[in-house]
Tab-separated table of C-alpha atoms in Angstrom:
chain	number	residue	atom	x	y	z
U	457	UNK	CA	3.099	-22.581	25.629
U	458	UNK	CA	5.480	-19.675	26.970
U	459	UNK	CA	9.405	-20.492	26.789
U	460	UNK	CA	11.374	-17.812	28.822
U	461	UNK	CA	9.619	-15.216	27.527
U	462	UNK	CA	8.879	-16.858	23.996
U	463	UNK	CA	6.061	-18.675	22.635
U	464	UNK	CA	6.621	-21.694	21.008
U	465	UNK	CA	4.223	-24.926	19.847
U	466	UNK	CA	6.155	-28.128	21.424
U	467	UNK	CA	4.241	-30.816	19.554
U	468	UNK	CA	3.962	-28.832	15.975
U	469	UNK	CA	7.534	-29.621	14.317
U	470	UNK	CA	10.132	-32.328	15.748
U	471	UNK	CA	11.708	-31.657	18.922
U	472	UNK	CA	14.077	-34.783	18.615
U	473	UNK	CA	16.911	-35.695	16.201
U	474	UNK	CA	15.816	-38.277	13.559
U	475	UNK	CA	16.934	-41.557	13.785
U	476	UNK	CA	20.574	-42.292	12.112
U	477	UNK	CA	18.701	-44.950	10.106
U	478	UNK	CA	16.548	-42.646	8.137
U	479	UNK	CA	19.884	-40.768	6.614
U	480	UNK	CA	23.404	-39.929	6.963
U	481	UNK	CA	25.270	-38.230	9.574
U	482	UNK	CA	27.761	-34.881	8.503
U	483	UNK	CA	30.648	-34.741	10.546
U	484	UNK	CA	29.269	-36.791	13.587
U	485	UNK	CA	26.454	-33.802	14.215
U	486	UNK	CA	23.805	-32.999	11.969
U	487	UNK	CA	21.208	-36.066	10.951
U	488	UNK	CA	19.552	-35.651	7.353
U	489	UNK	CA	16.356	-37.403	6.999
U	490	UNK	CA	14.966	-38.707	3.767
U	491	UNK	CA	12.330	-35.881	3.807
U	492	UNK	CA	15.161	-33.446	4.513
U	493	UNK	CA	13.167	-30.877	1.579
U	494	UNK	CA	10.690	-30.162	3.945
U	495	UNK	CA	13.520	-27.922	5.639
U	496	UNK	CA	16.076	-27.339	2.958
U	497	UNK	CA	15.382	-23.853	3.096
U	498	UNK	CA	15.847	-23.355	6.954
U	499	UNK	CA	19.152	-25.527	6.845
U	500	UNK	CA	20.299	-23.321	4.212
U	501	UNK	CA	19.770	-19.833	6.499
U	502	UNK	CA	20.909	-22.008	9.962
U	503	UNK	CA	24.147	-22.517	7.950
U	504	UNK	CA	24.486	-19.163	6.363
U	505	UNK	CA	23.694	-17.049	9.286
U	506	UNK	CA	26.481	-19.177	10.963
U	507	UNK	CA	29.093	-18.322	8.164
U	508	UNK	CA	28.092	-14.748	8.642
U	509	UNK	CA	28.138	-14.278	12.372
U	510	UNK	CA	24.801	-15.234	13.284
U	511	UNK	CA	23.777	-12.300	11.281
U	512	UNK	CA	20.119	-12.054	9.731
U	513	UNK	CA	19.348	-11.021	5.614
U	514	UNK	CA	15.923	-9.795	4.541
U	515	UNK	CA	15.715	-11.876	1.054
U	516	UNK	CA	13.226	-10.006	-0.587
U	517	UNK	CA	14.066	-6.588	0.231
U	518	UNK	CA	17.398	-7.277	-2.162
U	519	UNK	CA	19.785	-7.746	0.764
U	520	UNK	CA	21.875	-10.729	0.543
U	521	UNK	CA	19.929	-13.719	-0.776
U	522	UNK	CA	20.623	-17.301	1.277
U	523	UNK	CA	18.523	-19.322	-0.677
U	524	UNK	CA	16.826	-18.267	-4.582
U	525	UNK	CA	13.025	-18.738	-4.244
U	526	UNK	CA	13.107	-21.760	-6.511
U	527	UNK	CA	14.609	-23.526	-3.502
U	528	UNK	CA	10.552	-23.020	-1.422
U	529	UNK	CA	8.513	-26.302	-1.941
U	530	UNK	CA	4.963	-26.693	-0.475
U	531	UNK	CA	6.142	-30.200	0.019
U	532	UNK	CA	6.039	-31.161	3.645
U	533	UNK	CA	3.849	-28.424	4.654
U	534	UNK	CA	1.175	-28.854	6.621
U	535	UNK	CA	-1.617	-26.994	7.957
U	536	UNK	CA	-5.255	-27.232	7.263
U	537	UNK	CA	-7.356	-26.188	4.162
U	538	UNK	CA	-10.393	-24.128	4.300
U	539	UNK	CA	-12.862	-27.195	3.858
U	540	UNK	CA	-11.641	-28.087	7.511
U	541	UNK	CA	-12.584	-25.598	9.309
U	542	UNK	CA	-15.396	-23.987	10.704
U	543	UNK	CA	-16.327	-20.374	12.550
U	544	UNK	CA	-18.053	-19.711	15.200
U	545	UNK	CA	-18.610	-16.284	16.125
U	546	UNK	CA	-19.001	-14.918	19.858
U	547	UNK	CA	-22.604	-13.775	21.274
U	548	UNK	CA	-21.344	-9.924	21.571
U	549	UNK	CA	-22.367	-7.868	18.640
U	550	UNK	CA	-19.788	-6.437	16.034
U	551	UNK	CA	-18.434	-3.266	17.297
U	552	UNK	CA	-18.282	-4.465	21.268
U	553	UNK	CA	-14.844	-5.376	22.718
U	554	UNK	CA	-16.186	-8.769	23.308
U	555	UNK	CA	-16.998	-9.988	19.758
U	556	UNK	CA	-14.724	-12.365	18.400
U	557	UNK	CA	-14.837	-14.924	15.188
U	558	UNK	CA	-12.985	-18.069	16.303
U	559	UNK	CA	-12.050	-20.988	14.368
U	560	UNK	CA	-12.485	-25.048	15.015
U	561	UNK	CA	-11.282	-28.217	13.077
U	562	UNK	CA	-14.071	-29.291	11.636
U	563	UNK	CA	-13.468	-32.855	12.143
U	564	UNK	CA	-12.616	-32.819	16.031
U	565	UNK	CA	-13.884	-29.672	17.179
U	566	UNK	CA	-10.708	-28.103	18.792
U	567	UNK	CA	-10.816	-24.215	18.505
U	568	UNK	CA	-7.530	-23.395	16.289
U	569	UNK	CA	-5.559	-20.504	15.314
U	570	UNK	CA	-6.382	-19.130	12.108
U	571	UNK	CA	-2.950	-17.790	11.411
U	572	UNK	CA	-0.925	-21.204	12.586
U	573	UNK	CA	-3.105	-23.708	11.738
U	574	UNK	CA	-4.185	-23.069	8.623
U	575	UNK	CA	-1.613	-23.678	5.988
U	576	UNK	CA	-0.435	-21.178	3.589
U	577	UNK	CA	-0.961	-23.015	0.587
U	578	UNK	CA	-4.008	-23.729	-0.967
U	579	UNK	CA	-5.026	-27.015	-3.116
U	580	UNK	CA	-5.493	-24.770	-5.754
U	581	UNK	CA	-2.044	-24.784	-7.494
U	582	UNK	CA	0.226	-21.664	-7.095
U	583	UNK	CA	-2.494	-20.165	-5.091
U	584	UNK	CA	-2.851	-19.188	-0.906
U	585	UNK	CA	-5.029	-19.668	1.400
U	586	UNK	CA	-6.273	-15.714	2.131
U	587	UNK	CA	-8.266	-14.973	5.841
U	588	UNK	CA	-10.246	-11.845	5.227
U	589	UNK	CA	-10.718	-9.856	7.869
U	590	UNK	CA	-12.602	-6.750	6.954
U	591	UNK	CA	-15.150	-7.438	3.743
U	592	UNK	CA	-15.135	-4.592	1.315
U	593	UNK	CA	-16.882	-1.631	2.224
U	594	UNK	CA	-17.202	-1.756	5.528
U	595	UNK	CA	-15.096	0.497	8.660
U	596	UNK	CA	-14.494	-1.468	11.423
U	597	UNK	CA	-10.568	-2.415	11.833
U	598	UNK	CA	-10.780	-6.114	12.355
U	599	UNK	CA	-7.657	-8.355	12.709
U	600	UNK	CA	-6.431	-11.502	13.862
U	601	UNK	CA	-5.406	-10.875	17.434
U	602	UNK	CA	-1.671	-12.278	17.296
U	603	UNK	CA	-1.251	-11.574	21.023
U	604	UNK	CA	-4.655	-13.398	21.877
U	605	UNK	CA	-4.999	-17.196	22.797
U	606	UNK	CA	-5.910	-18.998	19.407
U	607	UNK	CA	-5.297	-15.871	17.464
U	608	UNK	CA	-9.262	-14.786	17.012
U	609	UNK	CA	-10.813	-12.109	14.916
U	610	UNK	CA	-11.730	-9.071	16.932
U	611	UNK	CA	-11.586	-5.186	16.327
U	612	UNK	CA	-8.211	-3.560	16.935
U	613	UNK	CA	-8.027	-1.400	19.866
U	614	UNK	CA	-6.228	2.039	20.849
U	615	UNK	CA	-6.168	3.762	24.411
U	616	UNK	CA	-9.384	1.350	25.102
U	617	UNK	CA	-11.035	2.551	21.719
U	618	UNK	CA	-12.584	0.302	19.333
U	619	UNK	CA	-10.443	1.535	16.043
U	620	UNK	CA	-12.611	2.335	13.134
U	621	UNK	CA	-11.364	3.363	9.449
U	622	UNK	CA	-12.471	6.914	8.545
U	623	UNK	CA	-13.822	5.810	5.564
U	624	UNK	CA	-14.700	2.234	3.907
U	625	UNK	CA	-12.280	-0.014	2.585
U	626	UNK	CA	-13.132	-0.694	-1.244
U	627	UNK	CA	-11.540	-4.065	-1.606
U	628	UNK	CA	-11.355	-7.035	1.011
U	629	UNK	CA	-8.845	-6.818	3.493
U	630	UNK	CA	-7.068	-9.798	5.387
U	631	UNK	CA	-3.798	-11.340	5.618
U	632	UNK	CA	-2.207	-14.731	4.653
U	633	UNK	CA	-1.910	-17.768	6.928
U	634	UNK	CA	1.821	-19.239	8.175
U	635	UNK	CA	3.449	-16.032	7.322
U	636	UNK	CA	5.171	-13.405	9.501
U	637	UNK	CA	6.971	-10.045	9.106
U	638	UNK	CA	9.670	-10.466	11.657
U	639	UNK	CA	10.383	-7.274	13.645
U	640	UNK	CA	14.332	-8.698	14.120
U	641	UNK	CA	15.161	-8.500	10.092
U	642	UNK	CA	15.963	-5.086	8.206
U	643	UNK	CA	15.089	-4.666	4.683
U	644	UNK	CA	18.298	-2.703	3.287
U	645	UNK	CA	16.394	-1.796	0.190
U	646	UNK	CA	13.619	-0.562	2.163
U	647	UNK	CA	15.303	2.321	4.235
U	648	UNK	CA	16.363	-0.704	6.407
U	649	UNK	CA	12.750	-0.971	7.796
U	650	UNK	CA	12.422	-3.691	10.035
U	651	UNK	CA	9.303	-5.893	9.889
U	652	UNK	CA	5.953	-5.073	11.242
U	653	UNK	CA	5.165	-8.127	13.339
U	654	UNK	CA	2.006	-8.998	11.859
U	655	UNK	CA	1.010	-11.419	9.185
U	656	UNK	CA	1.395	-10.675	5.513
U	657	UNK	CA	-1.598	-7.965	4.324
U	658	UNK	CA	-3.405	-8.716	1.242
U	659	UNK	CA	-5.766	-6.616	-0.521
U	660	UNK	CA	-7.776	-8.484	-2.637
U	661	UNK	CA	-9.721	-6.436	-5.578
U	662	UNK	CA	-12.332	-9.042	-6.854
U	663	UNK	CA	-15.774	-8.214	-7.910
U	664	UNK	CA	-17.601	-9.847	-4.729
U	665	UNK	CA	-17.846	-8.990	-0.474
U	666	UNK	CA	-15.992	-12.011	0.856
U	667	UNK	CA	-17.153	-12.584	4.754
U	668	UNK	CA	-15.198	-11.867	7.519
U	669	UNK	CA	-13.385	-14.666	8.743
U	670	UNK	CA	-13.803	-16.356	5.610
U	671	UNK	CA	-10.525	-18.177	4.176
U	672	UNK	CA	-10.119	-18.470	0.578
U	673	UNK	CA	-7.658	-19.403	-2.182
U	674	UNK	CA	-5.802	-16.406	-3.613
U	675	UNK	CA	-3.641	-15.802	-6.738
U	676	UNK	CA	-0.514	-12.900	-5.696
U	677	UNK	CA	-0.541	-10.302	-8.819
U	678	UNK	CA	1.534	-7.761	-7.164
U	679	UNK	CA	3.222	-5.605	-3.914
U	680	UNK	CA	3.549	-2.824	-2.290
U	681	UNK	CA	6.502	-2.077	-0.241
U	682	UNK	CA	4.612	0.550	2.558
U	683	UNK	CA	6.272	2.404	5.057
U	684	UNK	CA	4.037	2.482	8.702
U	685	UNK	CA	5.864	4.517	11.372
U	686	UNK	CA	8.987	3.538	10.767
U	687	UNK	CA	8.078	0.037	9.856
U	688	UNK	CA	7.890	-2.133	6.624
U	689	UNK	CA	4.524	-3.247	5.994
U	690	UNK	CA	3.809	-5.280	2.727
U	691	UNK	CA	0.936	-4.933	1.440
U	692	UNK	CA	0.063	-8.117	-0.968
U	693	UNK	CA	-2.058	-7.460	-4.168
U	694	UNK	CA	-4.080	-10.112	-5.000
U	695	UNK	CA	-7.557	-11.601	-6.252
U	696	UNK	CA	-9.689	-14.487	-4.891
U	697	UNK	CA	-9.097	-17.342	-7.406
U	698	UNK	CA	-12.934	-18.304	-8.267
U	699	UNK	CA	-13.123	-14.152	-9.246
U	700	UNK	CA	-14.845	-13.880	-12.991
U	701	UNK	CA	-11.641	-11.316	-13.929
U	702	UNK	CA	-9.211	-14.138	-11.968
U	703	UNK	CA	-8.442	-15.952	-15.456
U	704	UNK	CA	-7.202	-12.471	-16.921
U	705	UNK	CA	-5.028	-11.107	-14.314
U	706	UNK	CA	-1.793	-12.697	-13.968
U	707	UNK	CA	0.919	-9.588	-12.679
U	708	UNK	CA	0.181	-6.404	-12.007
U	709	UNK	CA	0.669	-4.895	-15.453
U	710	UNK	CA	-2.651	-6.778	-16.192
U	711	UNK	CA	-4.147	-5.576	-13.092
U	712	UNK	CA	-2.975	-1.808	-14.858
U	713	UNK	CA	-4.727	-2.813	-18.266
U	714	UNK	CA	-7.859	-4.285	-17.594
U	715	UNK	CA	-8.496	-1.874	-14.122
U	716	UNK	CA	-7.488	1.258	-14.506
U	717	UNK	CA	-6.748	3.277	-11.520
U	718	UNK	CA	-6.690	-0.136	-8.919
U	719	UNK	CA	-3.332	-0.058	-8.597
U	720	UNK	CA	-2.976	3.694	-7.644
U	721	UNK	CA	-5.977	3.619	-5.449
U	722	UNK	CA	-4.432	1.038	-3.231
U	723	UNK	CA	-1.706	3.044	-3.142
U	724	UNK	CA	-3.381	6.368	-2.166
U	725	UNK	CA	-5.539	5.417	0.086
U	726	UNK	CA	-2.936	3.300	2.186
U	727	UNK	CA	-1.071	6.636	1.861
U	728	UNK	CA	-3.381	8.652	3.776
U	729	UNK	CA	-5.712	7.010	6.141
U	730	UNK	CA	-4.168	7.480	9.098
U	731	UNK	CA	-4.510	11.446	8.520
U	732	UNK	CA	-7.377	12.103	10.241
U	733	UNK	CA	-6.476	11.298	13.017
U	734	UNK	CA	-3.579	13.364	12.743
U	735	UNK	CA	-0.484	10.906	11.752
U	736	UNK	CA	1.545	11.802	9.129
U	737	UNK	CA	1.061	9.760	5.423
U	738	UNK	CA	2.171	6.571	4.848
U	739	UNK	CA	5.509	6.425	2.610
U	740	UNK	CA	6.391	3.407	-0.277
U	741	UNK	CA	9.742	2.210	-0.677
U	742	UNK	CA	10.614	0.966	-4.105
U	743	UNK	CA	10.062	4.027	-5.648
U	744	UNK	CA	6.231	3.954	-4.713
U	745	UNK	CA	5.934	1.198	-7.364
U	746	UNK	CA	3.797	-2.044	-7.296
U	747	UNK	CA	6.166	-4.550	-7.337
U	748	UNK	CA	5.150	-7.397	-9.708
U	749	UNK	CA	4.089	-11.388	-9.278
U	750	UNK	CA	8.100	-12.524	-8.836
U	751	UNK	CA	8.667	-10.113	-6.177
U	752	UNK	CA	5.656	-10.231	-4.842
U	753	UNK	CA	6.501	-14.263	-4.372
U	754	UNK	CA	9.651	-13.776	-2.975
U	755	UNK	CA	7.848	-11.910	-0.193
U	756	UNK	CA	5.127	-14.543	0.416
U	757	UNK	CA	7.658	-17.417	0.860
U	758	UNK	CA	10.210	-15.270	2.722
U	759	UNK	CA	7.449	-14.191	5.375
U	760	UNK	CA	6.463	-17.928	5.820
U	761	UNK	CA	10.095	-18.568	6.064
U	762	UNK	CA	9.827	-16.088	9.036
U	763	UNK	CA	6.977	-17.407	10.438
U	764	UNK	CA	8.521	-20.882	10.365
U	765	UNK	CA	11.202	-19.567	12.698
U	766	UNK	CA	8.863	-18.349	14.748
U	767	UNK	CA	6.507	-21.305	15.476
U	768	UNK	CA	9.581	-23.357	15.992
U	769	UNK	CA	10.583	-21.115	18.630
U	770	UNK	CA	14.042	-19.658	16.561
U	771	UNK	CA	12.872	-15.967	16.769
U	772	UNK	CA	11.043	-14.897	19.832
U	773	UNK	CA	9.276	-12.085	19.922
U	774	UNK	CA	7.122	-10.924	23.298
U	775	UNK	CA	3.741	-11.403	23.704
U	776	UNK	CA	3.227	-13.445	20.410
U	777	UNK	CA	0.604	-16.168	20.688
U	778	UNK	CA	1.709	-19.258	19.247
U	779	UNK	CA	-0.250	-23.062	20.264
């Protein structure tokens, strides 16, 4: 549904004040339910921004720091796990501007959005729920289409192009559900880079091809904080939890000992893909280092934090989709 200009989902968080009944009242204004965990975190940045001037903090970037990450619960979130959901994929042919992958509750058949629907954390403890949207190996630029209704896989665009990578990818490419790099926030220790407006990238370096459109749990090992025209664009290290190596890899000094050369491969060939085509590289704030698992945390929760703004219609943004 389209608010003056923003997208927001009317029946997806509560429009209406609890009643008093289910908790107390501070100063005649604010209602606190019994479940008030469930947004403890956006209370926290409502209030803060307010003390502030209505100003806006990028946590993870190591600008000021409303709420410690110990504060994020996955209690109260909702969303559906991969088990509930099914594709179906659109009669055009891969590498036609009509193919799409698009994604249905299993149990009532309603298409869905991949990136709102499906929640961000898996049942698989202190893992996320991963969509891949370009296996390993393969060329074609495929992402979820934020600006499209119900957010379906199709292959990016440019000047009425389909955009294809100049060479293959060598890991699986895709992005995590219910999070959001908000275009409104700068990053102070990241050149003050504002967000990217897309969902959180994750590169995931396991030993299999994992289908596009396929969702799967996730553990985070590491991050890189990459520079795109101007914009921040994390890019989340991680490894699909069923993986043989998963058990062994915890942070990304482990991903350094037991795979030699992963870590700077990502690196390199995020630098310089866009070359070809005659763009300048890629830069890496943070000294060009992968961060590790904390920060790499941090990111993950602060993104959904983002994205929770969005789908509740606090940050509008043109053109987003959002059911």
């Amino acid at each position: 549904m389209w608010v003056g200009g923003c997208a927001r989902r009317v029946d997806r968080f509560r429009d209406t004040v609890p009643a008093p009944a289910r908790g107390g009242t501070l100063r005649g204004v604010l209602v606190l339910p019994q479940d008030v965990e469930e947004n403890l975190l956006m209370l926290f940045q409502v209030l803060a921004r307010r003390a502030l001037g209505g100003h806006r903090f990028a946590t993870a970037a190591g600008a000021k720091r409303l709420c410690p990450v110990s504060c994020f619960s996955t209690a109260g979130s909702s969303g559906l796990q991969p088990s509930q959901v099914q594709l179906t994929t659109s009669d055009a042919k891969l590498g036609t501007p009509e193919f799409k992958i698009h994604f249905l509750d299993a149990k009532s058949g309603d298409t869905i959005s991949p990136w709102h629907d499906i929640s961000l954390f898996s049942e698989r403890e202190g893992c996320f729920n991963m969509l891949n949207e370009i296996p390993r190996y393969t060329t074609p630029k495929m992402e979820v289409a934020t600006k499209m209704e119900f957010n379906p896989i199709v292959q990016d665009e440019k000047k009425g192009k389909l955009r294809n990578y100049h060479g293959p990818l060598y890991w699986n490419y895709g992005c995590l559900t219910q999070t959001w790099e908000d275009p409104t926030v700068q990053h102070p220790a990241v050149e003050n880079c504002n967000g990217d407006n897309d969902p959180l990238d994750v590169v995931e370096i396991g030993s299999d091809t994992i289908p596009m459109g396929a969702i799967v749990p996730v553990k985070p090992l590491g991050i890189f904080s990459m520079i795109d025209d101007g914009e921040l664009d994390w890019k989340l290290i991680a490894i699909r939890v069923d993986d043989p190596a998963a058990d062994k890899l915890h942070d990304i000094a482990d991903v350094e000992k037991h795979f030699p050369g992963t870590v700077s491969g990502i690196r390199e060939w995020f630098r310089w893909y866009k070359t070809p085509d005659g763009k300048p590289i890629n830069a890496f704030g943070h000294g060009e280092r992968a961060l590790g698992k904390d920060m790499a945390l941090e990111v993950i929760h602060e993104t959904h934090a983002f994205w929770q703004a969005l789908a509740r219609g606090e940050t509008c943004v043109d053109k987003i989709w959002i059911p």
